[in-house]
Amino acid sequence: MQTEALLHAPEAATQPTLVVDRLKAYYTTKAFGIDRDIRAVDDISLTVAKGEIYGVAGESSSGKTSLIKTIVGAIRPPLHVVDGTVRFNFSGQSYDIYDMKPDKLQAIRWRHLSYIMQGSMNVLNPVRRIKHSFYDFAFAHMGLDRATFWDKVRDHLRRLDLDPGVLDSYPHQLSGGMRQRTTIALATVCTPEFIVADEPTTALDVIVQRDVLAMLRDIQRDLGSSFLFVTHDMSVHATVSDRVGIVYAGRLVEEADTPTLFRGARHPYTQHLVASLPKIGDTTRRASLPGRPPSLADPPSGCRFHPRCPLAMDICSREVPTMTNLTPRHRVACFAVTGATP
Ligand SMILES: Nc1ncnc2c1ncn2[C@@H]1O[C@H](COP(=O)(O)OP(=O)(O)OP(=O)(O)O)[C@@H](O)[C@H]1O
Ligand code: SF4
Ligand SMILES: [Mg+2]
């Protein structure tokens, strides 16, 4: 077994599009004059290959959005990067997100990298027609004359099965599903090589959710983009993601190809997430996990899952388990799986 390595088989052949290495990002807040760190992203390493859909899962407040913001460089106080690197490879060129001038990072965001934020339906200006949002966000970055720009926007909308007539609507005239589809069209009109989507379907009902997921998959297939896809909903990962990373209390605890994760999860927390999924025809009650997710301001020592873990041993409260390769594409951080050697 190889410990904490960024060794995944496909990456050996091609450069990964994203390499996140030992990333730490904390929110530092002041309470009664004393600094307090909320360790939302704590030593996370992962890679995303070209054309891959990498899913990030974990319960609420586990740090998924903080991880995404840190990866795309959308970092505002009190969030700050404590350690680690984030590197993208676009069109054969490498970009270190934390070693770039803000204007260069901004240009990369539009040309190569698209970020669909959690609650992103709200990026559409409520008092202006949708065409103004397209113009404000995308025109300057596409280097086209106006007529060609609008042709391209309309083509993109049609390709995504959206009537170009939406451009003349106000956001409130559209249903939630249409608003989200329009937001995704806006975020992808510059044909990015890398798309980051944070809970893009969470606010939608199941039927509309299915539509929006199909649209995201079509875009990914058409553009051949890599995708970092965040949702707490494991059933969505089962249908969308090629590979899934499970985050618990600011740390990655398991990562595997989706079929492996759903059929052969090894970390007790992942096993619980998978077992909690409803199964057709099964009416037995699912056992819930004891306890509550920990505070990231004062997380448990050692393995952060130990107060809730049915397999916890002595070492678990003392030492931090590191991500260890069980196979080249399956990593887990758990002493019960890898042996109790820190
Ligand atoms: N601006 C902020 N200031 C201080 N703490 C914050 C801030 N934003 C988030 N946090 C804290 O960081 C931790 C991780 O939050 P984050 O939003 O990244 O979780 P999440 O996994 O995306 O949750 P959800 O599933 O609810 O979207 C939480 O403890 C949260 O309270
Ligand atoms: S390291 Fe220990 S506490 Fe953590 S998941 Fe494994 S057995 Fe449970
Ligand atoms: Mg979130």
Coordinates of C-alpha atoms and ligand atoms in Angstrom, one line a residue:
M1 CA 0.0 0.0 0.0
Q2 CA 1.2 3.6 -0.7
T3 CA 0.5 6.3 1.8
E4 CA -0.9 9.7 1.0
A5 CA 0.2 9.6 -2.6
L6 CA -1.3 11.3 -5.6
L7 CA -0.9 8.1 -7.6
H8 CA -3.9 7.3 -9.8
A9 CA -3.5 5.1 -12.8
P10 CA -5.0 7.3 -15.5
E11 CA -2.9 10.3 -14.4
A12 CA 0.2 8.4 -15.0
A13 CA -0.7 8.4 -18.7
T14 CA -2.1 12.0 -19.0
Q15 CA -1.6 15.1 -16.9
P16 CA -4.5 15.6 -14.5
T17 CA -6.5 18.8 -15.2
L18 CA -6.6 19.5 -11.4
V19 CA -4.0 18.7 -8.7
V20 CA -4.9 19.7 -5.2
D21 CA -2.0 18.9 -2.8
R22 CA -2.3 19.0 1.0
L23 CA -4.7 21.9 1.0
K24 CA -5.6 23.6 4.3
A25 CA -8.0 26.5 4.6
Y26 CA -9.4 27.9 7.8
Y27 CA -12.0 30.6 8.7
T28 CA -10.3 32.7 11.4
T29 CA -12.9 34.6 13.5
K30 CA -12.5 36.6 16.7
A31 CA -14.6 35.8 19.8
F32 CA -14.0 37.9 22.9
G33 CA -10.7 39.2 21.5
I34 CA -9.4 35.6 20.9
D35 CA -8.7 34.2 17.4
R36 CA -10.6 31.0 16.6
D37 CA -9.9 28.8 13.6
I38 CA -12.6 26.8 11.9
R39 CA -10.7 24.1 10.1
A40 CA -13.0 23.7 7.2
V41 CA -10.5 22.2 4.8
D42 CA -7.8 20.2 6.5
D43 CA -5.1 18.6 4.5
I44 CA -7.0 17.5 1.4
S45 CA -5.2 16.1 -1.7
L46 CA -7.0 15.0 -4.8
T47 CA -6.7 15.0 -8.6
V48 CA -9.3 15.3 -11.4
A49 CA -8.4 13.8 -14.8
K50 CA -9.3 15.3 -18.2
G51 CA -13.0 14.7 -18.9
E52 CA -13.6 13.1 -15.5
I53 CA -16.6 13.9 -13.3
Y54 CA -15.3 13.9 -9.7
G55 CA -18.0 14.0 -7.1
V56 CA -17.5 15.4 -3.6
A57 CA -20.0 14.2 -0.9
G58 CA -20.4 14.7 2.8
E59 CA -23.0 15.9 5.2
S60 CA -23.9 19.6 5.8
S61 CA -21.1 21.8 7.2
S62 CA -18.4 19.1 6.4
G63 CA -16.6 21.7 4.4
K64 CA -17.6 20.9 0.8
T65 CA -18.3 24.6 -0.2
S66 CA -15.1 25.8 1.6
L67 CA -13.1 23.2 -0.4
I68 CA -14.6 24.3 -3.7
K69 CA -14.0 28.0 -3.0
T70 CA -10.4 27.3 -2.0
I71 CA -9.9 25.3 -5.2
V72 CA -11.3 28.0 -7.5
G73 CA -9.5 30.8 -5.6
A74 CA -12.8 32.4 -4.5
I75 CA -11.3 33.2 -1.1
R76 CA -12.7 36.0 1.0
P77 CA -11.9 36.7 4.7
P78 CA -12.4 35.2 7.2
L79 CA -11.5 32.2 4.9
H80 CA -7.8 32.0 4.1
V81 CA -5.4 29.3 2.8
V82 CA -3.1 28.0 5.5
D83 CA -1.1 25.5 3.4
G84 CA -1.0 23.5 0.2
T85 CA -1.3 24.1 -3.5
V86 CA -3.9 24.0 -6.3
R87 CA -2.7 23.6 -9.8
F88 CA -4.8 23.4 -13.0
N89 CA -3.5 22.3 -16.4
F90 CA -5.3 24.0 -19.2
S91 CA -4.4 23.5 -22.9
G92 CA -1.0 22.1 -21.9
Q93 CA -0.2 25.0 -19.6
S94 CA 0.1 24.8 -15.8
Y95 CA -1.5 27.4 -13.5
D96 CA -0.8 27.6 -9.8
I97 CA -3.9 29.3 -8.4
Y98 CA -2.1 30.8 -5.4
D99 CA 0.8 32.1 -7.4
M100 CA -1.2 34.3 -9.9
K101 CA -2.1 37.9 -10.1
P102 CA -5.9 38.6 -9.5
D103 CA -6.5 39.7 -13.1
K104 CA -4.8 36.6 -14.5
L105 CA -6.9 34.4 -12.2
Q106 CA -10.0 36.3 -13.3
A107 CA -9.2 35.7 -16.9
I108 CA -8.6 31.9 -16.2
R109 CA -12.0 31.7 -14.5
W110 CA -13.7 32.9 -17.6
R111 CA -11.7 31.2 -20.3
H112 CA -11.1 27.8 -18.8
L113 CA -12.9 27.4 -15.4
S114 CA -16.5 27.9 -14.6
Y115 CA -17.9 28.0 -11.1
I116 CA -21.6 27.3 -10.5
M117 CA -21.9 28.4 -6.9
Q118 CA -24.3 27.0 -4.3
G119 CA -27.5 29.0 -4.6
S120 CA -26.3 30.3 -8.0
M121 CA -29.8 30.9 -9.3
N122 CA -29.5 34.2 -7.5
V123 CA -26.7 35.4 -9.7
L124 CA -29.3 36.5 -12.3
N125 CA -30.1 40.1 -11.6
P126 CA -33.8 40.2 -10.6
V127 CA -34.5 43.6 -12.1
R128 CA -32.9 43.1 -15.5
R129 CA -33.7 40.9 -18.4
I130 CA -31.6 37.8 -18.7
K131 CA -29.8 39.0 -21.8
H132 CA -28.1 41.7 -19.7
S133 CA -26.7 39.0 -17.3
F134 CA -25.2 37.2 -20.4
Y135 CA -23.8 40.4 -21.7
D136 CA -22.3 41.6 -18.3
F137 CA -20.8 38.2 -17.5
A138 CA -19.6 36.8 -20.8
F139 CA -19.2 39.5 -23.6
A140 CA -15.9 40.9 -22.4
H141 CA -14.3 37.4 -22.1
M142 CA -15.3 36.0 -25.5
G143 CA -13.5 38.4 -27.8
L144 CA -16.3 38.5 -30.4
D145 CA -18.2 41.3 -32.0
R146 CA -21.8 41.8 -30.7
A147 CA -23.6 40.0 -33.5
T148 CA -21.4 36.9 -33.3
F149 CA -21.6 36.9 -29.5
W150 CA -25.4 36.8 -29.6
D151 CA -25.4 34.1 -32.3
K152 CA -23.1 32.1 -30.1
V153 CA -25.3 32.6 -27.0
R154 CA -28.5 31.6 -28.9
D155 CA -26.7 28.5 -30.3
H156 CA -25.6 27.5 -26.8
L157 CA -29.1 27.9 -25.4
R158 CA -30.6 25.8 -28.2
R159 CA -27.9 23.2 -27.7
L160 CA -29.1 23.0 -24.1
D161 CA -32.7 22.7 -25.2
L162 CA -33.5 26.2 -23.9
D163 CA -35.6 28.6 -26.0
P164 CA -33.4 31.7 -26.8
G165 CA -36.6 33.6 -25.9
V166 CA -35.5 33.3 -22.2
L167 CA -33.0 36.1 -23.0
D168 CA -35.9 38.6 -23.0
S169 CA -37.4 37.3 -19.7
Y170 CA -36.9 38.6 -16.2
P171 CA -35.7 35.9 -13.7
H172 CA -38.9 35.9 -11.8
Q173 CA -40.8 34.9 -14.9
L174 CA -39.0 31.6 -15.0
S175 CA -39.6 28.5 -12.9
G176 CA -36.9 27.4 -10.5
G177 CA -35.8 24.7 -12.9
M178 CA -35.6 27.1 -15.9
R179 CA -33.7 29.6 -13.8
Q180 CA -31.1 27.0 -12.8
R181 CA -30.8 25.7 -16.4
T182 CA -30.3 29.3 -17.6
T183 CA -27.7 29.9 -14.9
I184 CA -25.8 26.8 -16.0
A185 CA -26.0 28.0 -19.6
L186 CA -24.6 31.3 -18.5
A187 CA -21.8 29.6 -16.6
T188 CA -20.8 27.4 -19.6
V189 CA -21.3 29.7 -22.6
C190 CA -17.5 30.3 -22.7
T191 CA -17.0 26.5 -23.2
P192 CA -14.8 26.0 -20.1
E193 CA -12.4 23.1 -19.8
F194 CA -13.2 22.7 -16.1
I195 CA -16.7 23.1 -14.5
V196 CA -17.2 23.3 -10.8
A197 CA -20.8 22.9 -9.6
D198 CA -21.8 23.2 -5.9
E199 CA -25.2 21.6 -5.1
P200 CA -26.6 22.7 -8.5
T201 CA -29.8 20.7 -8.1
T202 CA -30.5 20.7 -4.3
A203 CA -33.3 23.3 -4.4
L204 CA -35.1 21.5 -7.2
D205 CA -37.8 18.9 -7.1
V206 CA -36.9 15.4 -8.3
I207 CA -38.2 15.6 -11.9
V208 CA -36.6 19.0 -12.5
Q209 CA -33.4 17.7 -10.8
R210 CA -33.2 14.9 -13.3
D211 CA -33.5 17.3 -16.2
V212 CA -30.8 19.6 -14.9
L213 CA -28.5 16.7 -14.2
A214 CA -29.0 15.4 -17.7
M215 CA -28.2 18.8 -19.0
L216 CA -25.0 19.0 -17.0
R217 CA -23.9 15.6 -18.3
D218 CA -24.6 16.6 -21.9
I219 CA -22.5 19.7 -21.5
Q220 CA -19.7 17.7 -20.0
R221 CA -19.9 15.2 -22.8
D222 CA -20.1 17.9 -25.6
L223 CA -17.3 20.0 -24.3
G224 CA -15.2 17.1 -22.9
S225 CA -14.7 19.2 -19.8
S226 CA -13.6 18.0 -16.4
F227 CA -16.2 18.4 -13.7
L228 CA -15.9 18.8 -9.9
F229 CA -19.4 18.1 -8.7
V230 CA -20.6 18.7 -5.1
T231 CA -23.7 17.3 -3.6
H232 CA -24.6 15.7 -0.3
D233 CA -27.0 13.5 -2.2
M234 CA -25.4 10.1 -2.7
S235 CA -28.1 9.0 -5.1
V236 CA -27.1 11.8 -7.4
H237 CA -23.4 10.8 -7.3
A238 CA -24.5 7.2 -8.2
T239 CA -25.9 8.5 -11.5
V240 CA -23.5 11.4 -12.3
S241 CA -20.0 11.0 -10.9
D242 CA -17.2 8.8 -12.3
R243 CA -15.3 9.0 -9.0
V244 CA -16.4 10.2 -5.6
G245 CA -14.5 11.7 -2.6
I246 CA -16.1 11.5 0.8
V247 CA -15.5 14.5 3.1
Y248 CA -16.0 14.2 6.8
A249 CA -15.3 17.2 9.1
G250 CA -13.0 19.0 6.7
R251 CA -11.0 15.9 5.7
L252 CA -11.2 13.5 2.8
V253 CA -11.8 10.0 4.3
E254 CA -12.4 7.8 1.2
E255 CA -12.2 8.1 -2.6
A256 CA -13.0 5.5 -5.3
D257 CA -14.6 5.0 -8.6
T258 CA -18.3 5.3 -8.2
P259 CA -19.2 1.5 -8.6
T260 CA -16.4 0.6 -6.1
L261 CA -17.6 3.2 -3.6
F262 CA -21.2 2.0 -3.8
R263 CA -20.4 -1.7 -3.7
G264 CA -17.3 -1.9 -1.7
A265 CA -16.9 1.2 0.6
R266 CA -14.4 0.5 3.3
H267 CA -14.6 3.6 5.6
P268 CA -17.4 3.2 8.2
Y269 CA -18.7 6.7 7.5
T270 CA -19.0 5.9 3.7
Q271 CA -20.6 2.6 4.5
H272 CA -23.2 4.4 6.6
L273 CA -23.9 6.9 3.8
V274 CA -24.3 4.1 1.2
A275 CA -26.4 2.0 3.6
S276 CA -28.7 5.0 4.2
L277 CA -29.8 5.2 0.6
P278 CA -33.4 4.1 0.1
K279 CA -33.8 0.8 -1.8
I280 CA -36.8 -0.1 -3.8
G281 CA -39.1 -2.5 -1.9
D282 CA -37.1 -2.4 1.3
T283 CA -39.2 -0.9 4.1
T284 CA -36.9 -1.6 7.0
R285 CA -35.8 1.5 9.0
R286 CA -32.2 2.6 8.4
A287 CA -30.0 2.8 11.5
S288 CA -28.9 6.4 12.1
L289 CA -25.4 7.4 13.1
P290 CA -25.0 8.1 16.8
G291 CA -23.9 11.6 17.8
R292 CA -23.6 14.8 15.7
P293 CA -21.1 16.1 13.2
P294 CA -18.2 17.7 15.2
S295 CA -17.5 21.4 15.4
L296 CA -14.7 22.4 13.1
A297 CA -13.6 25.0 15.6
D298 CA -12.8 22.3 18.0
P299 CA -12.7 18.9 16.2
P300 CA -12.0 15.6 17.9
S301 CA -8.4 14.6 18.1
G302 CA -7.1 11.8 15.9
C303 CA -9.7 10.5 13.5
R304 CA -12.4 13.1 13.6
F305 CA -15.0 10.3 13.1
H306 CA -14.0 8.4 16.3
P307 CA -16.7 9.6 18.7
R308 CA -19.3 8.2 16.2
C309 CA -17.5 5.2 14.9
P310 CA -18.6 1.7 15.7
L311 CA -15.1 0.4 15.0
A312 CA -13.1 3.0 17.0
M313 CA -10.0 1.7 18.7
D314 CA -7.5 3.3 21.1
I315 CA -5.3 4.7 18.4
C316 CA -8.2 6.4 16.7
S317 CA -8.4 9.2 19.3
R318 CA -4.7 9.7 19.3
E319 CA -3.4 9.5 15.7
V320 CA -4.7 10.9 12.5
P321 CA -5.3 8.2 9.8
T322 CA -3.8 9.2 6.5
M323 CA -5.3 8.5 3.1
T324 CA -3.8 5.2 1.9
N325 CA -4.1 3.5 -1.5
L326 CA -5.9 0.1 -1.3
T327 CA -5.7 0.0 -5.1
P328 CA -4.4 2.6 -7.5
R329 CA -7.9 4.2 -7.6
H330 CA -9.3 3.5 -4.1
R331 CA -8.0 5.4 -1.1
V332 CA -9.2 5.4 2.5
A333 CA -8.2 6.9 5.8
C334 CA -9.1 4.4 8.5
F335 CA -7.0 2.4 10.9
A336 CA -9.5 -0.5 10.9
V337 CA -8.9 -0.9 7.2
T338 CA -5.2 -0.1 6.8
G339 CA -3.9 -1.5 10.0
A340 CA -3.2 0.5 13.2
T341 CA 0.1 2.0 12.1
P342 CA -0.2 5.8 11.9
Ligands
LIG1 N1 -18.0 32.9 6.4 C1 -17.8 31.9 7.3 N2 -17.3 32.3 8.5 C2 -17.1 31.4 9.5 N3 -17.3 30.0 9.3 C3 -17.8 29.6 8.2 C4 -18.1 30.5 7.1 N4 -18.6 29.9 6.1 C5 -18.7 28.5 6.5 N5 -18.2 28.4 7.7 C6 -18.1 27.2 8.5 O1 -17.2 26.3 7.8 C7 -17.7 24.9 8.0 C8 -17.8 24.3 6.6 O2 -18.9 25.0 5.9 P1 -19.2 24.7 4.4 O3 -20.2 25.7 3.9 O4 -18.0 24.6 3.6 O5 -19.9 23.2 4.5 P2 -20.8 22.4 3.4 O6 -20.3 21.0 3.5 O7 -20.7 23.1 2.1 O8 -22.2 22.5 4.0 P3 -23.7 22.4 3.2 O9 -23.9 21.0 2.8 O10 -24.7 22.8 4.2 O11 -23.6 23.4 2.0 C9 -18.9 25.0 8.8 O12 -18.6 24.8 10.1 C10 -19.4 26.5 8.6 O13 -20.1 26.9 9.7
SF4_2 S1 -9.8 5.4 12.0 FE1 -10.8 4.5 13.8 S2 -12.4 5.9 14.4 FE2 -11.7 6.5 12.3 S3 -13.1 5.5 11.0 FE3 -11.4 4.1 11.2 S4 -11.9 2.8 12.9 FE4 -13.4 4.5 12.9
MG3 MG -22.1 23.9 0.8

